[in-house]
Amino acid sequence: MMRNIYLLVLYLSFPFCMSAQTDSLPPVPIPPKPKPAGKYTLIKAARKELLANFLNNDLGNSLIWVDSLIQMENDKYATLAWDERWLIYLWEEAYGNLFEEVAAFDDQTRYLHSLKIQPPADSLYEWLDHVLYEQRYEMFGKLKKGFLTEEERVFSSLMIEYLLRLNTNAVDWNARTDAFFVKFPTSRFNSFLKSTQTYIPKPSKSAWNLDILFHSGNWTDQLERSFNPLYGIDLGITYVKNRWNYGVHMSIGGAKLARDIIEQNYIWPKKDPSLFVAPEIELGFNILQTKKIRVFPSIGGGYGVLKAPASDEEGDPLPDYYTLFDYRKLYWLASLTTDIKFRIGDSADINAPNGSYQGVRLRLGFRRLYFENKNDYFLSGNMLFFSVGYNFHIFNTLN
């Protein structure tokens, strides 16, 4: 009996005495949970889906993706640019959304939007602009059928022009929006429309004219025998007010001697160079003023200097007696100036008032010289001159 009991105990304890066997198979790894896609990636994907549905003209799904993008926008990320969103509203005929956003869109809103991380660089805006430009007449037609007030209809029409850049003339756009302000002086859209206007300076009745001209002069009487024709430059600045022209000119030129000039038994030899300097003041009056041409005669006076240069053509100083060939006299003059006008681009682009122009300037005149008082035999005579070149005529602005 006892033997049987011992055998039973030994049998039951046998498993606990055995060593456990090591499992040769590695443990099965647990895959990590997938990380959620980043905000920027989600925005990029949503814009891609919106573009695909827009190009398929799928209004329903486009609305879904627009709503998704609006929900994703926060203080850090911008999901749609404001012009992208407003173009979509016009396409969807979601005029209420457009009006609400535009009415609240001010400089602060624009600034805060610019601080956000902007939408990914894709082709959404380019396709919106291209497709809706082709559909612009349909969009204008929808406005007539929509349940809009006259104010909302006129404003929406202006927005289509503005967003699709149908009116790029700053003067015309300012006039269109000013007309809206007059008709709807208390409109909630006025603040935004004013921000779209371009500052165009208003011209006063005064202007400045700058010119640089090629100058030529033909002598008369003994001066014609003593000097070859003169060539040089003519620089001018003119203040214009109420058709009156108050001008200052500086003509500088040179001519070679056509014969020997004798002064106190000293000779200034033929073919030597000469220098002619003529600062002048003029008073003129516009007799013709159109969009294409301006003509004004002038009278004035100057101080003429006709002399030998300080050195020869090789730069060597001339003999002391050359100081004898230095003739200076006051003179009077008369001239006729013609401006052929060209437009200076868009005046808003250059910050120049309307009426400002650039163009070709022609100046024809007569100088009554008095050099004969210095040497009557060689220097009696006058000068007919002609200048041609370019000028800029810029009106002053009103405050």
Tab-separated table of C-alpha atoms in Angstrom:
chain	number	residue	atom	x	y	z
A	1	MET	CA	0.000	0.000	0.000
A	2	MET	CA	2.711	2.439	0.986
A	3	ARG	CA	4.613	1.541	-2.177
A	4	ASN	CA	1.699	2.607	-4.293
A	5	ILE	CA	1.491	5.912	-2.498
A	6	TYR	CA	5.227	6.612	-3.127
A	7	LEU	CA	4.879	5.840	-6.804
A	8	LEU	CA	1.919	8.220	-7.088
A	9	VAL	CA	3.816	11.087	-5.447
A	10	LEU	CA	6.864	10.481	-7.650
A	11	TYR	CA	4.758	10.525	-10.783
A	12	LEU	CA	3.034	13.800	-9.886
A	13	SER	CA	6.302	15.604	-9.096
A	14	PHE	CA	8.086	14.529	-12.286
A	15	PRO	CA	6.947	17.465	-14.508
A	16	PHE	CA	8.255	20.045	-12.037
A	17	CYS	CA	11.683	18.518	-12.134
A	18	MET	CA	12.087	18.866	-15.882
A	19	SER	CA	13.796	21.962	-17.420
A	20	ALA	CA	11.545	24.201	-19.528
A	21	GLN	CA	12.374	24.100	-23.310
A	22	THR	CA	13.372	27.425	-24.928
A	23	ASP	CA	11.156	28.472	-27.866
A	24	SER	CA	13.324	28.776	-31.022
A	25	LEU	CA	10.859	31.110	-32.920
A	26	PRO	CA	11.317	34.931	-32.500
A	27	PRO	CA	8.409	36.922	-31.075
A	28	VAL	CA	6.007	38.359	-33.653
A	29	PRO	CA	6.576	42.194	-33.829
A	30	ILE	CA	3.598	44.483	-33.195
A	31	PRO	CA	3.317	47.050	-36.021
A	32	PRO	CA	3.376	50.698	-34.867
A	33	LYS	CA	0.251	52.738	-35.200
A	34	PRO	CA	0.359	54.918	-38.378
A	35	LYS	CA	1.058	58.586	-37.716
A	36	PRO	CA	-1.669	60.965	-38.878
A	37	ALA	CA	-0.818	62.999	-42.026
A	38	GLY	CA	0.504	66.503	-41.390
A	39	LYS	CA	-1.724	69.545	-41.752
A	40	TYR	CA	0.170	70.840	-44.769
A	41	THR	CA	-0.115	67.450	-46.509
A	42	LEU	CA	-3.868	67.341	-45.869
A	43	ILE	CA	-4.283	70.852	-47.279
A	44	LYS	CA	-2.286	69.940	-50.378
A	45	ALA	CA	-4.379	66.803	-50.958
A	46	ALA	CA	-7.662	68.667	-50.443
A	47	ARG	CA	-6.668	71.391	-52.927
A	48	LYS	CA	-5.778	68.689	-55.444
A	49	GLU	CA	-9.225	67.113	-55.045
A	50	LEU	CA	-10.920	70.502	-55.323
A	51	LEU	CA	-9.084	71.241	-58.566
A	52	ALA	CA	-9.986	67.845	-60.046
A	53	ASN	CA	-13.684	68.315	-59.260
A	54	PHE	CA	-13.644	71.921	-60.493
A	55	LEU	CA	-12.154	70.874	-63.834
A	56	ASN	CA	-14.836	68.145	-64.076
A	57	ASN	CA	-17.432	70.853	-63.433
A	58	ASP	CA	-18.629	68.808	-60.427
A	59	LEU	CA	-20.278	71.493	-58.323
A	60	GLY	CA	-21.425	69.167	-55.529
A	61	ASN	CA	-18.061	67.618	-54.744
A	62	SER	CA	-16.344	70.952	-55.213
A	63	LEU	CA	-18.537	72.403	-52.472
A	64	ILE	CA	-17.527	69.551	-50.166
A	65	TRP	CA	-13.822	70.147	-50.677
A	66	VAL	CA	-14.206	73.915	-50.316
A	67	ASP	CA	-15.965	73.374	-46.983
A	68	SER	CA	-13.221	70.957	-45.930
A	69	LEU	CA	-10.514	73.467	-46.710
A	70	ILE	CA	-12.344	76.225	-44.857
A	71	GLN	CA	-12.671	73.920	-41.813
A	72	MET	CA	-8.923	73.150	-41.946
A	73	GLU	CA	-7.893	76.817	-41.923
A	74	ASN	CA	-6.652	78.165	-38.599
A	75	ASP	CA	-4.419	80.880	-37.196
A	76	LYS	CA	-1.313	79.142	-38.558
A	77	TYR	CA	-2.340	77.769	-41.953
A	78	ALA	CA	-4.127	79.404	-44.884
A	79	THR	CA	-5.854	76.818	-47.060
A	80	LEU	CA	-7.203	79.071	-49.816
A	81	ALA	CA	-6.041	82.489	-50.934
A	82	TRP	CA	-8.821	85.060	-50.633
A	83	ASP	CA	-9.035	85.607	-54.397
A	84	GLU	CA	-9.224	81.829	-54.979
A	85	ARG	CA	-12.057	81.536	-52.495
A	86	TRP	CA	-13.995	84.479	-53.945
A	87	LEU	CA	-13.667	83.194	-57.498
A	88	ILE	CA	-15.116	79.873	-56.322
A	89	TYR	CA	-17.995	81.672	-54.582
A	90	LEU	CA	-18.831	83.465	-57.842
A	91	TRP	CA	-18.665	80.181	-59.751
A	92	GLU	CA	-20.866	78.451	-57.166
A	93	GLU	CA	-23.204	81.487	-57.009
A	94	ALA	CA	-22.558	81.533	-53.274
A	95	TYR	CA	-23.053	85.285	-53.231
A	96	GLY	CA	-23.940	85.414	-49.535
A	97	ASN	CA	-20.546	83.979	-48.572
A	98	LEU	CA	-18.822	86.415	-50.900
A	99	PHE	CA	-20.657	89.449	-49.515
A	100	GLU	CA	-20.023	88.449	-45.906
A	101	GLU	CA	-16.288	87.972	-46.393
A	102	VAL	CA	-15.735	91.060	-48.517
A	103	ALA	CA	-17.620	93.270	-46.067
A	104	ALA	CA	-15.297	92.093	-43.261
A	105	PHE	CA	-12.112	92.160	-45.348
A	106	ASP	CA	-10.005	95.107	-44.204
A	107	ASP	CA	-6.301	95.919	-43.968
A	108	GLN	CA	-5.943	94.037	-40.704
A	109	THR	CA	-7.577	90.915	-42.146
A	110	ARG	CA	-5.308	91.113	-45.176
A	111	TYR	CA	-2.259	91.502	-42.935
A	112	LEU	CA	-3.176	88.606	-40.632
A	113	HIS	CA	-3.810	86.382	-43.653
A	114	SER	CA	-0.351	87.215	-45.009
A	115	LEU	CA	1.258	86.041	-41.753
A	116	LYS	CA	-0.112	82.518	-42.134
A	117	ILE	CA	1.677	79.669	-43.876
A	118	GLN	CA	0.357	80.106	-47.390
A	119	PRO	CA	-1.279	77.337	-49.455
A	120	PRO	CA	0.985	74.928	-51.349
A	121	ALA	CA	2.290	76.093	-54.695
A	122	ASP	CA	-0.002	74.364	-57.167
A	123	SER	CA	-2.044	75.287	-60.225
A	124	LEU	CA	-5.409	75.840	-58.518
A	125	TYR	CA	-5.457	79.602	-58.968
A	126	GLU	CA	-4.185	79.454	-62.552
A	127	TRP	CA	-6.958	77.042	-63.529
A	128	LEU	CA	-9.625	79.044	-61.704
A	129	ASP	CA	-8.480	82.180	-63.474
A	130	HIS	CA	-8.288	80.508	-66.898
A	131	VAL	CA	-11.600	78.614	-66.774
A	132	LEU	CA	-13.624	81.409	-65.218
A	133	TYR	CA	-12.185	83.943	-67.654
A	134	GLU	CA	-13.607	81.788	-70.438
A	135	GLN	CA	-16.921	81.624	-68.548
A	136	ARG	CA	-17.052	85.337	-67.679
A	137	TYR	CA	-20.107	86.047	-69.828
A	138	GLU	CA	-21.977	83.184	-68.168
A	139	MET	CA	-21.035	84.596	-64.765
A	140	PHE	CA	-22.375	88.038	-65.712
A	141	GLY	CA	-25.548	86.357	-66.960
A	142	LYS	CA	-26.017	84.534	-63.641
A	143	LEU	CA	-25.954	87.871	-61.816
A	144	LYS	CA	-28.997	89.060	-63.766
A	145	LYS	CA	-30.929	85.928	-62.822
A	146	GLY	CA	-29.882	85.835	-59.160
A	147	PHE	CA	-32.010	87.147	-56.328
A	148	LEU	CA	-29.788	90.135	-55.669
A	149	THR	CA	-30.389	93.765	-54.870
A	150	GLU	CA	-29.153	96.377	-57.329
A	151	GLU	CA	-26.257	97.185	-55.019
A	152	GLU	CA	-25.235	93.521	-54.768
A	153	ARG	CA	-25.558	92.984	-58.503
A	154	VAL	CA	-23.403	96.017	-59.380
A	155	PHE	CA	-20.833	95.064	-56.762
A	156	SER	CA	-20.655	91.443	-57.958
A	157	SER	CA	-20.118	92.663	-61.500
A	158	LEU	CA	-17.226	94.838	-60.307
A	159	MET	CA	-15.776	91.874	-58.418
A	160	ILE	CA	-15.763	89.706	-61.545
A	161	GLU	CA	-13.895	92.450	-63.390
A	162	TYR	CA	-11.464	92.913	-60.521
A	163	LEU	CA	-10.685	89.252	-59.811
A	164	LEU	CA	-10.324	88.336	-63.494
A	165	ARG	CA	-8.470	91.598	-64.305
A	166	LEU	CA	-10.924	92.558	-67.030
A	167	ASN	CA	-10.292	96.254	-66.404
A	168	THR	CA	-6.625	97.134	-65.987
A	169	ASN	CA	-6.922	100.854	-66.758
A	170	ALA	CA	-6.398	102.588	-63.438
A	171	VAL	CA	-8.187	105.778	-64.438
A	172	ASP	CA	-11.254	103.910	-65.708
A	173	TRP	CA	-11.371	101.584	-62.696
A	174	ASN	CA	-11.186	104.521	-60.289
A	175	ALA	CA	-14.049	106.187	-62.171
A	176	ARG	CA	-16.162	103.007	-62.031
A	177	THR	CA	-15.678	102.532	-58.314
A	178	ASP	CA	-16.220	106.250	-57.611
A	179	ALA	CA	-19.547	105.976	-59.392
A	180	PHE	CA	-20.452	103.069	-57.078
A	181	PHE	CA	-19.622	105.213	-54.024
A	182	VAL	CA	-21.857	108.001	-55.281
A	183	LYS	CA	-24.779	105.668	-55.962
A	184	PHE	CA	-24.338	103.581	-52.784
A	185	PRO	CA	-22.616	105.895	-50.272
A	186	THR	CA	-23.329	103.659	-47.255
A	187	SER	CA	-22.571	100.317	-48.910
A	188	ARG	CA	-20.803	97.718	-46.774
A	189	PHE	CA	-18.545	97.034	-49.785
A	190	ASN	CA	-17.114	100.545	-50.040
A	191	SER	CA	-14.164	99.901	-47.745
A	192	PHE	CA	-12.896	97.026	-49.876
A	193	LEU	CA	-13.509	98.801	-53.186
A	194	LYS	CA	-11.536	101.823	-51.989
A	195	SER	CA	-8.594	99.524	-51.280
A	196	THR	CA	-8.609	98.418	-54.932
A	197	GLN	CA	-8.243	101.935	-56.282
A	198	THR	CA	-4.922	103.211	-57.594
A	199	TYR	CA	-3.650	106.575	-56.437
A	200	ILE	CA	-3.402	108.826	-59.473
A	201	PRO	CA	-1.958	112.276	-58.764
A	202	LYS	CA	-4.172	115.124	-59.875
A	203	PRO	CA	-2.351	117.691	-62.006
A	204	SER	CA	-2.099	121.297	-60.987
A	205	LYS	CA	-1.819	124.142	-63.471
A	206	SER	CA	1.965	124.129	-63.239
A	207	ALA	CA	4.603	121.769	-64.609
A	208	TRP	CA	8.337	121.296	-65.095
A	209	ASN	CA	9.971	120.556	-68.410
A	210	LEU	CA	13.451	119.062	-68.806
A	211	ASP	CA	15.143	118.722	-72.193
A	212	ILE	CA	18.460	117.733	-73.713
A	213	LEU	CA	18.929	118.742	-77.340
A	214	PHE	CA	21.454	118.544	-80.126
A	215	HIS	CA	22.307	122.145	-81.046
A	216	SER	CA	23.504	123.662	-84.311
A	217	GLY	CA	24.114	127.300	-85.198
A	218	ASN	CA	24.705	129.188	-88.435
A	219	TRP	CA	26.426	132.570	-88.287
A	220	THR	CA	25.619	135.614	-90.375
A	221	ASP	CA	27.683	138.473	-91.851
A	222	GLN	CA	31.382	138.510	-90.813
A	223	LEU	CA	30.899	135.771	-88.214
A	224	GLU	CA	29.914	133.449	-91.053
A	225	ARG	CA	33.214	134.242	-92.792
A	226	SER	CA	35.194	133.779	-89.568
A	227	PHE	CA	33.647	130.531	-88.231
A	228	ASN	CA	32.323	127.296	-89.599
A	229	PRO	CA	28.833	126.194	-88.452
A	230	LEU	CA	28.588	125.518	-84.727
A	231	TYR	CA	27.558	122.181	-83.180
A	232	GLY	CA	26.954	121.283	-79.553
A	233	ILE	CA	24.285	120.586	-76.960
A	234	ASP	CA	21.398	122.607	-75.575
A	235	LEU	CA	20.219	121.840	-72.036
A	236	GLY	CA	17.044	123.361	-70.667
A	237	ILE	CA	14.694	123.474	-67.715
A	238	THR	CA	11.362	125.253	-67.924
A	239	TYR	CA	8.688	126.057	-65.376
A	240	VAL	CA	5.229	126.186	-66.940
A	241	LYS	CA	2.178	127.761	-65.323
A	242	ASN	CA	-1.104	128.894	-66.870
A	243	ARG	CA	0.364	128.593	-70.393
A	244	TRP	CA	3.388	130.755	-69.515
A	245	ASN	CA	6.870	129.239	-69.897
A	246	TYR	CA	9.764	130.466	-67.752
A	247	GLY	CA	12.864	128.817	-69.156
A	248	VAL	CA	16.593	128.593	-68.534
A	249	HIS	CA	18.880	127.178	-71.229
A	250	MET	CA	22.560	126.458	-71.518
A	251	SER	CA	23.980	126.041	-75.011
A	252	ILE	CA	27.540	124.813	-75.394
A	253	GLY	CA	29.198	124.211	-78.742
A	254	GLY	CA	32.237	124.592	-80.857
A	255	ALA	CA	33.265	125.578	-84.376
A	256	LYS	CA	36.562	125.737	-86.193
A	257	LEU	CA	37.797	129.016	-87.575
A	258	ALA	CA	37.148	129.558	-91.272
A	259	ARG	CA	39.847	132.241	-91.493
A	260	ASP	CA	42.522	133.901	-89.385
A	261	ILE	CA	41.264	136.335	-86.744
A	262	ILE	CA	43.614	139.166	-85.799
A	263	GLU	CA	43.594	140.890	-82.419
A	264	GLN	CA	46.289	143.473	-81.514
A	265	ASN	CA	48.576	142.033	-84.185
A	266	TYR	CA	48.212	138.511	-82.783
A	267	ILE	CA	46.670	135.811	-84.951
A	268	TRP	CA	44.090	133.221	-84.017
A	269	PRO	CA	44.798	130.900	-86.952
A	270	LYS	CA	42.366	129.300	-89.353
A	271	LYS	CA	41.143	125.773	-88.459
A	272	ASP	CA	41.751	126.347	-84.757
A	273	PRO	CA	38.826	125.266	-82.540
A	274	SER	CA	36.593	127.762	-80.767
A	275	LEU	CA	34.199	127.488	-77.843
A	276	PHE	CA	30.757	129.107	-77.647
A	277	VAL	CA	28.900	129.148	-74.305
A	278	ALA	CA	25.478	130.746	-73.991
A	279	PRO	CA	23.430	130.689	-70.749
A	280	GLU	CA	19.964	132.067	-71.491
A	281	ILE	CA	16.638	132.930	-69.902
A	282	GLU	CA	13.371	132.946	-71.840
A	283	LEU	CA	9.724	133.846	-71.394
A	284	GLY	CA	7.221	132.052	-73.624
A	285	PHE	CA	3.486	131.559	-74.030
A	286	ASN	CA	1.634	128.480	-75.321
A	287	ILE	CA	-0.214	129.283	-78.555
A	288	LEU	CA	-1.142	125.674	-79.329
A	289	GLN	CA	-1.785	122.902	-76.814
A	290	THR	CA	-3.307	119.561	-77.839
A	291	LYS	CA	-2.837	115.924	-76.813
A	292	LYS	CA	-0.232	115.484	-79.545
A	293	ILE	CA	1.566	118.804	-79.852
A	294	ARG	CA	2.534	121.949	-77.937
A	295	VAL	CA	3.877	125.125	-79.534
A	296	PHE	CA	5.107	128.290	-77.832
A	297	PRO	CA	7.159	131.317	-78.983
A	298	SER	CA	9.631	132.879	-76.538
A	299	ILE	CA	11.775	135.959	-76.129
A	300	GLY	CA	14.719	136.333	-73.809
A	301	GLY	CA	18.333	137.179	-73.325
A	302	GLY	CA	21.685	135.570	-72.747
A	303	TYR	CA	25.332	136.069	-72.049
A	304	GLY	CA	27.487	134.903	-74.929
A	305	VAL	CA	31.065	133.750	-74.568
A	306	LEU	CA	33.067	133.177	-77.760
A	307	LYS	CA	36.668	132.233	-77.091
A	308	ALA	CA	39.636	130.074	-77.825
A	309	PRO	CA	39.811	126.957	-75.618
A	310	ALA	CA	42.294	126.790	-72.744
A	311	SER	CA	44.475	124.185	-74.496
A	312	ASP	CA	45.068	122.777	-77.934
A	313	GLU	CA	43.657	119.501	-79.260
A	314	GLU	CA	46.535	117.565	-77.686
A	315	GLY	CA	45.894	119.116	-74.273
A	316	ASP	CA	48.933	121.408	-74.235
A	317	PRO	CA	48.401	124.943	-72.863
A	318	LEU	CA	48.024	127.652	-75.481
A	319	PRO	CA	50.251	130.754	-75.555
A	320	ASP	CA	49.285	133.571	-73.204
A	321	TYR	CA	48.205	135.849	-76.043
A	322	TYR	CA	45.243	133.524	-76.738
A	323	THR	CA	43.510	135.276	-73.843
A	324	LEU	CA	42.996	138.145	-76.261
A	325	PHE	CA	40.535	135.969	-78.193
A	326	ASP	CA	37.932	135.938	-75.461
A	327	TYR	CA	34.756	137.820	-76.366
A	328	ARG	CA	31.818	138.202	-73.952
A	329	LYS	CA	28.607	140.157	-74.546
A	330	LEU	CA	24.981	140.220	-73.512
A	331	TYR	CA	22.504	139.522	-76.299
A	332	TRP	CA	18.807	139.010	-76.876
A	333	LEU	CA	17.032	136.160	-78.619
A	334	ALA	CA	13.709	134.926	-79.949
A	335	SER	CA	12.706	131.309	-80.447
A	336	LEU	CA	9.841	129.026	-81.404
A	337	THR	CA	9.573	125.673	-79.597
A	338	THR	CA	7.464	122.692	-80.646
A	339	ASP	CA	6.901	119.553	-78.567
A	340	ILE	CA	5.703	116.361	-80.252
A	341	LYS	CA	4.145	114.451	-77.354
A	342	PHE	CA	4.287	110.784	-76.479
A	343	ARG	CA	2.450	109.221	-73.594
A	344	ILE	CA	4.467	108.303	-70.491
A	345	GLY	CA	2.940	104.821	-70.063
A	346	ASP	CA	0.289	104.495	-67.358
A	347	SER	CA	0.537	107.631	-65.262
A	348	ALA	CA	-0.269	105.549	-62.171
A	349	ASP	CA	2.809	103.427	-62.788
A	350	ILE	CA	5.208	106.351	-62.795
A	351	ASN	CA	3.399	108.461	-60.216
A	352	ALA	CA	2.949	111.283	-62.751
A	353	PRO	CA	-0.314	113.213	-63.149
A	354	ASN	CA	-2.427	112.984	-66.277
A	355	GLY	CA	-1.252	115.344	-68.980
A	356	SER	CA	2.432	114.657	-68.301
A	357	TYR	CA	4.317	113.527	-71.369
A	358	GLN	CA	7.659	112.800	-72.970
A	359	GLY	CA	8.471	113.655	-76.543
A	360	VAL	CA	10.605	115.199	-79.238
A	361	ARG	CA	11.415	118.893	-78.849
A	362	LEU	CA	12.266	121.193	-81.747
A	363	ARG	CA	13.660	124.645	-80.988
A	364	LEU	CA	14.275	127.198	-83.720
A	365	GLY	CA	15.633	130.626	-82.865
A	366	PHE	CA	17.631	133.769	-83.565
A	367	ARG	CA	20.363	135.292	-81.399
A	368	ARG	CA	21.092	138.997	-81.842
A	369	LEU	CA	24.770	139.015	-80.922
A	370	TYR	CA	26.915	142.057	-80.183
A	371	PHE	CA	30.434	140.711	-80.616
A	372	GLU	CA	31.061	143.412	-83.215
A	373	ASN	CA	31.533	145.788	-80.274
A	374	LYS	CA	34.685	143.786	-79.535
A	375	ASN	CA	35.930	143.339	-83.104
A	376	ASP	CA	33.734	144.721	-85.827
A	377	TYR	CA	35.753	143.442	-88.776
A	378	PHE	CA	35.791	139.758	-87.781
A	379	LEU	CA	32.861	139.381	-85.378
A	380	SER	CA	29.910	141.392	-86.664
A	381	GLY	CA	26.851	139.247	-87.242
A	382	ASN	CA	24.296	137.081	-85.483
A	383	MET	CA	23.248	133.438	-85.229
A	384	LEU	CA	20.351	131.353	-86.469
A	385	PHE	CA	20.114	128.169	-84.392
A	386	PHE	CA	18.187	124.938	-84.391
A	387	SER	CA	17.988	122.340	-81.614
A	388	VAL	CA	16.361	118.916	-81.641
A	389	GLY	CA	16.210	116.299	-78.903
A	390	TYR	CA	14.081	114.777	-76.178
A	391	ASN	CA	12.162	116.279	-73.299
A	392	PHE	CA	10.032	115.325	-70.288
A	393	HIS	CA	7.061	117.420	-69.229
A	394	ILE	CA	5.820	116.539	-65.728
A	395	PHE	CA	2.890	118.300	-64.095
A	396	ASN	CA	3.012	119.185	-60.433
A	397	THR	CA	0.411	117.511	-58.228
A	398	LEU	CA	-2.309	118.927	-56.040
A	399	ASN	CA	-2.194	118.080	-52.339
